[in-house]
CSV table of C-alpha atoms and ligand atoms in Angstrom, one decimal:
chain,number,residue,atom,x,y,z
H,1,UNK,CA,0.0,0.0,0.0
H,2,UNK,CA,1.4,3.4,-0.9
H,3,UNK,CA,1.1,6.5,1.3
H,4,UNK,CA,-1.2,9.2,-0.1
H,5,UNK,CA,0.5,12.3,-1.4
H,6,UNK,CA,1.1,15.0,1.1
H,7,UNK,CA,0.2,18.5,-0.2
H,8,UNK,CA,0.6,21.8,1.6
H,9,UNK,CA,-1.9,24.5,0.7
H,10,UNK,CA,-0.6,28.0,1.4
H,11,UNK,CA,-3.2,30.7,1.5
H,12,UNK,CA,-1.6,34.1,0.9
H,13,UNK,CA,-4.7,36.2,0.3
H,14,UNK,CA,-6.7,37.4,-2.8
H,15,UNK,CA,-10.3,36.9,-3.9
H,16,UNK,CA,-10.4,33.1,-3.7
H,17,UNK,CA,-10.3,33.1,0.1
H,18,UNK,CA,-13.0,35.7,0.6
H,19,UNK,CA,-16.5,34.9,1.8
H,20,UNK,CA,-19.5,37.0,1.3
H,21,UNK,CA,-21.3,38.0,4.5
H,22,UNK,CA,-25.0,37.1,3.7
H,23,UNK,CA,-26.2,40.1,5.6
H,24,UNK,CA,-24.0,42.8,4.3
H,25,UNK,CA,-22.9,41.4,1.0
H,26,UNK,CA,-19.3,42.5,1.8
H,27,UNK,CA,-16.3,40.3,1.1
H,28,UNK,CA,-13.8,39.3,3.8
H,29,UNK,CA,-11.2,36.6,4.2
H,30,UNK,CA,-12.5,33.4,5.8
H,31,UNK,CA,-10.6,31.2,8.2
H,32,UNK,CA,-8.6,29.0,6.0
H,33,UNK,CA,-8.1,26.3,8.6
H,34,UNK,CA,-11.7,25.4,7.6
H,35,UNK,CA,-10.9,24.9,4.0
H,36,UNK,CA,-12.0,21.3,4.0
H,37,UNK,CA,-15.4,22.3,5.5
H,38,UNK,CA,-15.7,24.9,2.8
H,39,UNK,CA,-14.6,22.6,-0.1
H,40,UNK,CA,-15.7,19.1,1.1
H,41,UNK,CA,-14.8,17.7,-2.3
H,42,UNK,CA,-11.1,17.9,-1.3
H,43,UNK,CA,-11.6,15.1,1.1
H,44,UNK,CA,-12.7,12.8,-1.7
H,45,UNK,CA,-9.2,13.1,-3.3
H,46,UNK,CA,-7.8,11.0,-0.4
H,47,UNK,CA,-4.7,13.0,-0.1
H,48,UNK,CA,-2.9,14.1,3.0
H,49,UNK,CA,-3.7,17.9,3.0
H,50,UNK,CA,-2.1,20.5,5.3
H,51,UNK,CA,-2.9,24.2,5.2
H,52,UNK,CA,-1.3,27.3,6.4
H,53,UNK,CA,-2.2,31.0,6.0
H,54,UNK,CA,-0.1,34.1,5.7
H,55,UNK,CA,-0.6,36.6,8.4
H,56,UNK,CA,-1.5,39.2,7.4
H,57,UNK,CA,-3.3,38.1,4.3
H,58,UNK,CA,-2.4,40.2,1.2
H,59,UNK,CA,-4.2,41.6,-1.7
H,60,UNK,CA,-1.7,40.7,-4.4
H,61,UNK,CA,-1.6,44.3,-5.7
H,62,UNK,CA,0.3,45.1,-2.5
H,63,UNK,CA,3.0,42.5,-3.0
H,64,UNK,CA,6.6,43.5,-2.8
H,65,UNK,CA,9.7,41.4,-3.2
H,66,UNK,CA,9.8,40.6,0.5
H,67,UNK,CA,6.6,38.7,0.1
H,68,UNK,CA,8.4,36.4,-2.4
H,69,UNK,CA,11.2,35.9,0.1
H,70,UNK,CA,8.7,34.9,2.7
H,71,UNK,CA,6.9,32.5,0.4
H,72,UNK,CA,10.0,30.9,-1.1
H,73,UNK,CA,11.4,30.5,2.5
H,74,UNK,CA,8.2,28.8,3.6
H,75,UNK,CA,8.3,26.3,0.7
H,76,UNK,CA,11.9,25.6,1.3
H,77,UNK,CA,11.4,25.1,5.1
H,78,UNK,CA,8.5,22.6,4.4
H,79,UNK,CA,10.1,21.1,1.2
H,80,UNK,CA,10.9,17.7,2.7
H,81,UNK,CA,7.6,17.3,4.5
H,82,UNK,CA,5.4,17.5,1.4
H,83,UNK,CA,5.2,16.1,-2.1
H,84,UNK,CA,3.7,19.2,-3.6
H,85,UNK,CA,2.6,22.8,-2.8
H,86,UNK,CA,-0.5,24.8,-3.8
H,87,UNK,CA,-0.3,28.5,-3.4
H,88,UNK,CA,-3.6,30.4,-3.2
H,89,UNK,CA,-2.9,33.9,-4.4
H,90,UNK,CA,-4.6,37.0,-5.8
H,91,UNK,CA,-4.7,37.1,-9.5
H,92,UNK,CA,-3.4,40.6,-10.0
H,93,UNK,CA,0.3,39.8,-9.5
H,94,UNK,CA,0.2,36.0,-9.6
H,95,UNK,CA,2.4,35.9,-12.8
H,96,UNK,CA,5.0,38.0,-11.1
H,97,UNK,CA,5.1,35.7,-8.0
H,98,UNK,CA,5.2,32.6,-10.2
H,99,UNK,CA,8.1,34.1,-12.2
H,100,UNK,CA,10.0,35.2,-9.1
H,101,UNK,CA,9.6,31.7,-7.4
H,102,UNK,CA,10.8,30.0,-10.6
H,103,UNK,CA,14.1,31.9,-10.2
H,104,UNK,CA,14.3,31.7,-6.4
H,105,UNK,CA,13.6,28.0,-6.1
H,106,UNK,CA,16.7,26.7,-7.9
H,107,UNK,CA,16.7,22.9,-8.3
H,108,UNK,CA,13.0,22.6,-7.6
H,109,UNK,CA,12.0,19.0,-8.1
H,110,UNK,CA,8.4,19.2,-6.7
H,111,UNK,CA,5.3,20.9,-8.0
H,112,UNK,CA,4.5,24.4,-6.8
H,113,UNK,CA,1.1,25.3,-8.3
H,114,UNK,CA,-0.4,28.7,-8.0
H,115,UNK,CA,-4.1,29.4,-8.3
H,116,UNK,CA,-6.8,31.8,-7.3
H,117,UNK,CA,-10.1,32.8,-8.6
H,118,UNK,CA,-12.1,35.6,-10.1
H,119,UNK,CA,-15.1,35.0,-7.7
H,120,UNK,CA,-14.7,34.2,-4.0
H,121,UNK,CA,-14.8,30.5,-3.0
H,122,UNK,CA,-17.9,31.1,-0.9
H,123,UNK,CA,-20.0,32.4,-3.9
H,124,UNK,CA,-22.3,30.0,-5.7
H,125,UNK,CA,-20.8,30.6,-9.2
H,126,UNK,CA,-17.3,30.6,-7.9
H,127,UNK,CA,-14.4,29.4,-10.1
H,128,UNK,CA,-12.3,29.0,-7.0
H,129,UNK,CA,-13.4,25.5,-6.1
H,130,UNK,CA,-12.6,23.9,-9.5
H,131,UNK,CA,-9.3,25.8,-9.6
H,132,UNK,CA,-8.3,24.7,-6.1
H,133,UNK,CA,-9.3,21.1,-6.6
H,134,UNK,CA,-7.5,20.8,-10.0
H,135,UNK,CA,-4.4,22.6,-8.6
H,136,UNK,CA,-4.3,20.1,-5.7
H,137,UNK,CA,-4.6,17.2,-8.2
H,138,UNK,CA,-1.8,18.6,-10.3
H,139,UNK,CA,0.4,19.0,-7.2
H,140,UNK,CA,-0.2,15.4,-6.3
H,141,UNK,CA,0.0,13.9,-9.7
H,142,UNK,CA,2.8,11.3,-10.2
H,143,UNK,CA,4.1,9.2,-13.0
H,144,UNK,CA,6.6,6.4,-12.3
H,145,UNK,CA,6.7,7.6,-8.7
H,146,UNK,CA,8.0,11.0,-9.9
H,147,UNK,CA,6.1,14.3,-9.7
H,148,UNK,CA,4.3,14.9,-13.0
H,149,UNK,CA,5.0,18.7,-13.0
H,150,UNK,CA,8.1,19.5,-11.0
H,151,UNK,CA,8.1,23.2,-11.7
H,152,UNK,CA,6.4,26.4,-10.7
H,153,UNK,CA,3.1,26.6,-12.6
H,154,UNK,CA,-0.3,28.4,-12.6
H,155,UNK,CA,-3.5,26.5,-12.9
H,156,UNK,CA,-6.5,28.6,-14.0
H,157,UNK,CA,-9.9,27.7,-15.4
H,158,UNK,CA,-8.9,24.6,-17.3
H,159,UNK,CA,-5.3,25.1,-18.1
H,160,UNK,CA,-1.9,24.6,-16.4
H,161,UNK,CA,0.8,27.0,-17.5
H,162,UNK,CA,4.5,27.4,-16.9
H,163,UNK,CA,4.4,30.2,-14.3
H,164,UNK,CA,7.1,32.3,-15.7
H,165,UNK,CA,5.4,32.3,-19.2
H,166,UNK,CA,2.1,33.7,-17.9
H,167,UNK,CA,0.4,37.0,-18.0
H,168,UNK,CA,-2.9,38.1,-16.5
H,169,UNK,CA,-4.8,39.0,-19.7
H,170,UNK,CA,-8.4,39.4,-18.6
H,171,UNK,CA,-9.8,41.2,-15.5
H,172,UNK,CA,-13.3,39.6,-15.8
H,173,UNK,CA,-13.3,36.3,-17.5
H,174,UNK,CA,-12.7,33.0,-15.7
H,175,UNK,CA,-9.8,32.3,-18.1
H,176,UNK,CA,-7.8,35.1,-16.6
H,177,UNK,CA,-4.3,33.9,-17.7
H,178,UNK,CA,-2.5,33.2,-20.9
H,179,UNK,CA,0.9,31.9,-21.9
H,180,UNK,CA,1.4,33.3,-25.4
H,181,UNK,CA,4.8,32.0,-26.1
H,182,UNK,CA,4.7,28.6,-24.5
H,183,UNK,CA,2.1,25.8,-24.8
H,184,UNK,CA,0.0,24.8,-21.7
H,185,UNK,CA,1.6,22.1,-19.5
H,186,UNK,CA,-1.8,20.4,-19.1
H,187,UNK,CA,-5.4,20.8,-20.0
H,188,UNK,CA,-8.2,19.8,-17.7
H,189,UNK,CA,-11.4,18.3,-19.2
H,190,UNK,CA,-12.9,15.0,-18.0
H,191,UNK,CA,-9.4,14.1,-17.0
H,192,UNK,CA,-6.2,16.2,-16.8
H,193,UNK,CA,-4.1,15.7,-19.9
H,194,UNK,CA,-0.4,16.5,-19.4
H,195,UNK,CA,1.7,17.9,-22.2
H,196,UNK,CA,4.8,15.8,-21.2
H,197,UNK,CA,7.1,17.1,-23.9
H,198,UNK,CA,6.8,20.7,-22.5
H,199,UNK,CA,7.2,19.9,-18.8
H,200,UNK,CA,10.6,20.7,-17.3
H,201,UNK,CA,12.5,17.9,-15.5
H,202,UNK,CA,15.0,18.7,-12.8
H,203,UNK,CA,18.5,17.5,-13.0
H,204,UNK,CA,18.8,14.3,-11.0
H,205,UNK,CA,20.1,14.6,-7.4
H,206,UNK,CA,20.2,18.4,-7.5
H,207,UNK,CA,19.2,19.8,-4.1
H,208,UNK,CA,16.8,22.7,-3.7
H,209,UNK,CA,18.9,25.9,-3.5
H,210,UNK,CA,16.9,28.9,-2.5
H,211,UNK,CA,17.9,32.4,-3.5
H,212,UNK,CA,16.5,35.1,-1.3
H,213,UNK,CA,18.5,38.1,-2.3
H,214,UNK,CA,16.6,40.2,-4.7
H,215,UNK,CA,17.5,43.7,-5.8
H,216,UNK,CA,14.5,45.8,-6.9
H,217,UNK,CA,16.7,48.7,-8.4
H,218,UNK,CA,15.0,48.4,-11.8
H,219,UNK,CA,12.6,50.4,-13.9
H,220,UNK,CA,10.3,49.9,-16.8
H,221,UNK,CA,10.1,52.4,-19.6
H,222,UNK,CA,7.1,52.0,-22.0
H,223,UNK,CA,7.7,53.5,-25.4
H,224,UNK,CA,4.8,55.4,-27.0
H,225,UNK,CA,4.5,57.8,-29.9
H,226,UNK,CA,5.2,61.3,-28.5
H,227,UNK,CA,7.5,60.2,-25.6
H,228,UNK,CA,9.5,63.3,-24.6
H,229,UNK,CA,13.2,63.7,-23.9
H,230,UNK,CA,12.4,65.1,-20.5
H,231,UNK,CA,10.4,62.0,-19.6
H,232,UNK,CA,13.1,59.6,-20.8
H,233,UNK,CA,15.8,61.7,-19.0
H,234,UNK,CA,13.8,61.6,-15.8
H,235,UNK,CA,13.5,57.8,-15.9
H,236,UNK,CA,17.2,57.4,-16.7
H,237,UNK,CA,18.3,59.7,-14.0
H,238,UNK,CA,16.4,57.8,-11.3
H,239,UNK,CA,18.7,57.4,-8.3
H,240,UNK,CA,20.1,54.0,-7.9
H,241,UNK,CA,18.7,52.6,-11.1
H,242,UNK,CA,20.7,49.5,-12.2
H,243,UNK,CA,18.6,48.0,-14.9
H,244,UNK,CA,15.8,49.0,-17.2
H,245,UNK,CA,13.2,47.0,-19.0
H,246,UNK,CA,12.5,48.9,-22.3
H,247,UNK,CA,9.1,48.0,-23.6
H,248,UNK,CA,9.5,48.4,-27.3
H,249,UNK,CA,7.3,48.1,-30.3
H,250,UNK,CA,6.9,44.9,-32.3
H,251,UNK,CA,10.0,42.8,-32.7
H,252,UNK,CA,12.0,45.1,-30.4
H,253,UNK,CA,11.9,48.4,-32.3
H,254,UNK,CA,12.2,51.9,-30.8
H,255,UNK,CA,12.2,55.4,-32.1
H,256,UNK,CA,15.4,56.1,-34.0
H,257,UNK,CA,15.6,59.9,-33.1
H,258,UNK,CA,19.2,60.8,-32.1
H,259,UNK,CA,18.3,62.2,-28.7
H,260,UNK,CA,16.7,58.9,-27.7
H,261,UNK,CA,19.5,56.7,-28.8
H,262,UNK,CA,22.2,59.0,-27.4
H,263,UNK,CA,20.5,59.2,-24.0
H,264,UNK,CA,20.2,55.4,-23.8
H,265,UNK,CA,23.8,54.9,-25.0
H,266,UNK,CA,25.1,57.3,-22.3
H,267,UNK,CA,23.2,55.5,-19.6
H,268,UNK,CA,24.5,52.1,-20.8
H,269,UNK,CA,28.0,53.4,-21.0
H,270,UNK,CA,27.6,54.4,-17.3
H,271,UNK,CA,26.6,50.9,-16.4
H,272,UNK,CA,22.9,50.7,-16.8
H,273,UNK,CA,21.6,47.3,-18.1
H,274,UNK,CA,18.8,47.8,-20.6
H,275,UNK,CA,16.6,44.8,-21.5
H,276,UNK,CA,14.5,44.9,-24.7
H,277,UNK,CA,11.1,43.4,-24.2
H,278,UNK,CA,8.3,43.7,-26.7
H,279,UNK,CA,5.0,45.3,-25.9
H,280,UNK,CA,3.3,42.6,-28.1
H,281,UNK,CA,1.9,39.8,-26.1
H,282,UNK,CA,3.1,37.1,-28.4
H,283,UNK,CA,6.3,36.8,-30.4
H,284,UNK,CA,9.9,37.7,-29.8
H,285,UNK,CA,12.3,40.6,-29.9
H,286,UNK,CA,14.6,40.4,-32.9
H,287,UNK,CA,16.8,43.5,-33.1
H,288,UNK,CA,18.3,42.5,-36.4
H,289,UNK,CA,15.1,42.9,-38.3
H,290,UNK,CA,14.8,46.7,-38.7
H,291,UNK,CA,17.2,49.6,-38.4
H,292,UNK,CA,15.2,50.8,-35.5
H,293,UNK,CA,16.0,47.7,-33.6
H,294,UNK,CA,19.6,47.5,-34.8
H,295,UNK,CA,20.3,51.0,-33.3
H,296,UNK,CA,19.5,49.5,-29.9
H,297,UNK,CA,21.7,46.4,-30.4
H,298,UNK,CA,24.6,48.6,-31.5
H,299,UNK,CA,24.6,50.6,-28.2
H,300,UNK,CA,24.4,47.4,-26.0
H,301,UNK,CA,20.7,46.9,-25.4
H,302,UNK,CA,20.2,43.3,-24.5
H,303,UNK,CA,17.5,41.2,-26.2
H,304,UNK,CA,14.8,39.8,-23.9
H,305,UNK,CA,13.7,37.4,-26.7
H,306,UNK,CA,10.1,36.2,-26.0
H,307,UNK,CA,10.2,36.9,-22.2
H,308,UNK,CA,7.1,38.3,-20.5
H,309,UNK,CA,7.3,41.6,-18.6
H,310,UNK,CA,6.6,39.7,-15.4
H,311,UNK,CA,9.5,37.3,-16.0
H,312,UNK,CA,11.8,40.2,-17.1
H,313,UNK,CA,11.2,42.2,-14.0
H,314,UNK,CA,11.7,39.3,-11.6
H,315,UNK,CA,14.7,37.9,-13.5
H,316,UNK,CA,16.4,41.3,-13.4
H,317,UNK,CA,15.8,41.6,-9.6
H,318,UNK,CA,17.1,38.0,-9.2
H,319,UNK,CA,20.2,38.5,-11.2
H,320,UNK,CA,21.0,42.0,-9.7
H,321,UNK,CA,20.7,40.3,-6.3
H,322,UNK,CA,23.2,37.7,-7.2
H,323,UNK,CA,26.8,38.4,-6.6
H,324,UNK,CA,28.0,38.3,-10.2
H,325,UNK,CA,29.9,40.5,-12.6
H,326,UNK,CA,28.1,42.6,-15.3
H,327,UNK,CA,29.3,40.4,-18.1
H,328,UNK,CA,28.1,37.3,-16.4
H,329,UNK,CA,24.8,39.0,-15.6
H,330,UNK,CA,24.2,39.9,-19.2
H,331,UNK,CA,25.1,36.4,-20.3
H,332,UNK,CA,22.6,34.9,-17.9
H,333,UNK,CA,20.0,37.4,-19.0
H,334,UNK,CA,20.1,36.1,-22.5
H,335,UNK,CA,19.9,32.5,-21.4
H,336,UNK,CA,16.9,30.5,-20.2
H,337,UNK,CA,17.4,30.0,-16.5
H,338,UNK,CA,14.2,28.1,-15.9
H,339,UNK,CA,12.3,27.9,-19.2
H,340,UNK,CA,11.3,31.6,-19.2
H,341,UNK,CA,12.5,32.3,-22.8
H,342,UNK,CA,12.6,30.2,-25.9
H,343,UNK,CA,16.0,28.9,-26.9
H,344,UNK,CA,16.7,27.2,-30.2
H,345,UNK,CA,16.0,24.0,-28.4
H,346,UNK,CA,12.5,25.0,-27.1
H,347,UNK,CA,11.6,26.5,-30.4
H,348,UNK,CA,12.2,23.2,-32.2
H,349,UNK,CA,9.9,21.4,-29.9
J,401,LIG,N1,-7.0,42.3,-6.1
J,401,LIG,C1,-7.1,40.8,-5.9
J,401,LIG,C2,-5.7,40.3,-5.7
J,401,LIG,O1,-5.0,40.2,-6.7
J,401,LIG,C3,-7.7,40.2,-7.1
J,401,LIG,C4,-7.8,38.8,-7.1
J,401,LIG,O2,-7.6,38.1,-6.1
J,401,LIG,O3,-8.1,38.2,-8.1
J,401,LIG,O4,-5.4,40.0,-4.6
């Protein structure tokens, strides 16, 4: 007889854990220790479930990097006691948290599945119950005694995505998340069908190595027609700025006006790292395609390839927090650390 999988459900906050007061109609967090009373279906799974709640609970719009440190540390502390982890999280910044965890939990060999909901779990039409039950199933799923999805993922509506490829794309619909540049890891219908070829496998015998030093000295500059030299200068002269995500047009193109290219070139010469990320949701930066992209490449702007904004922001914080030289940092920025960008290998698949 084998022991049932042990899953830790961590409730951090967000809509999923709210309950409507029948008298006032207002939403407030419910006591998550009672989750099995609230979602009795969970018992039928026959798993060994443990729960814990953050104190205080957070609306995910308030999340700062110290929250990721707390969450990653909790998972690392309980890593050997459980077979998988489900993180209940607000949807607003779920993709940022999933991306951050994917870099911080180096050598992860167990599932960490984030989920949440658009409607609180106590509401009749809630999407929270299905999301939670499926997320727990994914966290417990095994094949040949190995975890089926040993990576940081997001389960929402009927799909499981690689966490650091996701973006919240809809504020109202139940299918709130998308992964434009990487296929889903699984789809839930009558059963959950896993997309084995696209699931990452850890290197054998690699221990979990948690990185908790993040440096948030970064900025994001969105290009738009009419952007002024004063605005760009103000961003570039932000005190302590070490890296900038430049959200460019199409395949990584920017305005080619001399003032813009000169300002950026000067900032790079002084040590700023500039990562080119496209404003398009799908597709990749290719700075060789147009002169307007080539201008950026010539002054040392780094290509973000098909990275999402969420993964770019957290990858930069992670790499700036690591004790590495600039050349090494730029080299790692252009590589896939944990499946966050497509490499020639992933593109072939
Ligand atoms: N503002 C909420 C949050 O992100 C929305 C949600 O939970 O979906 O925490």
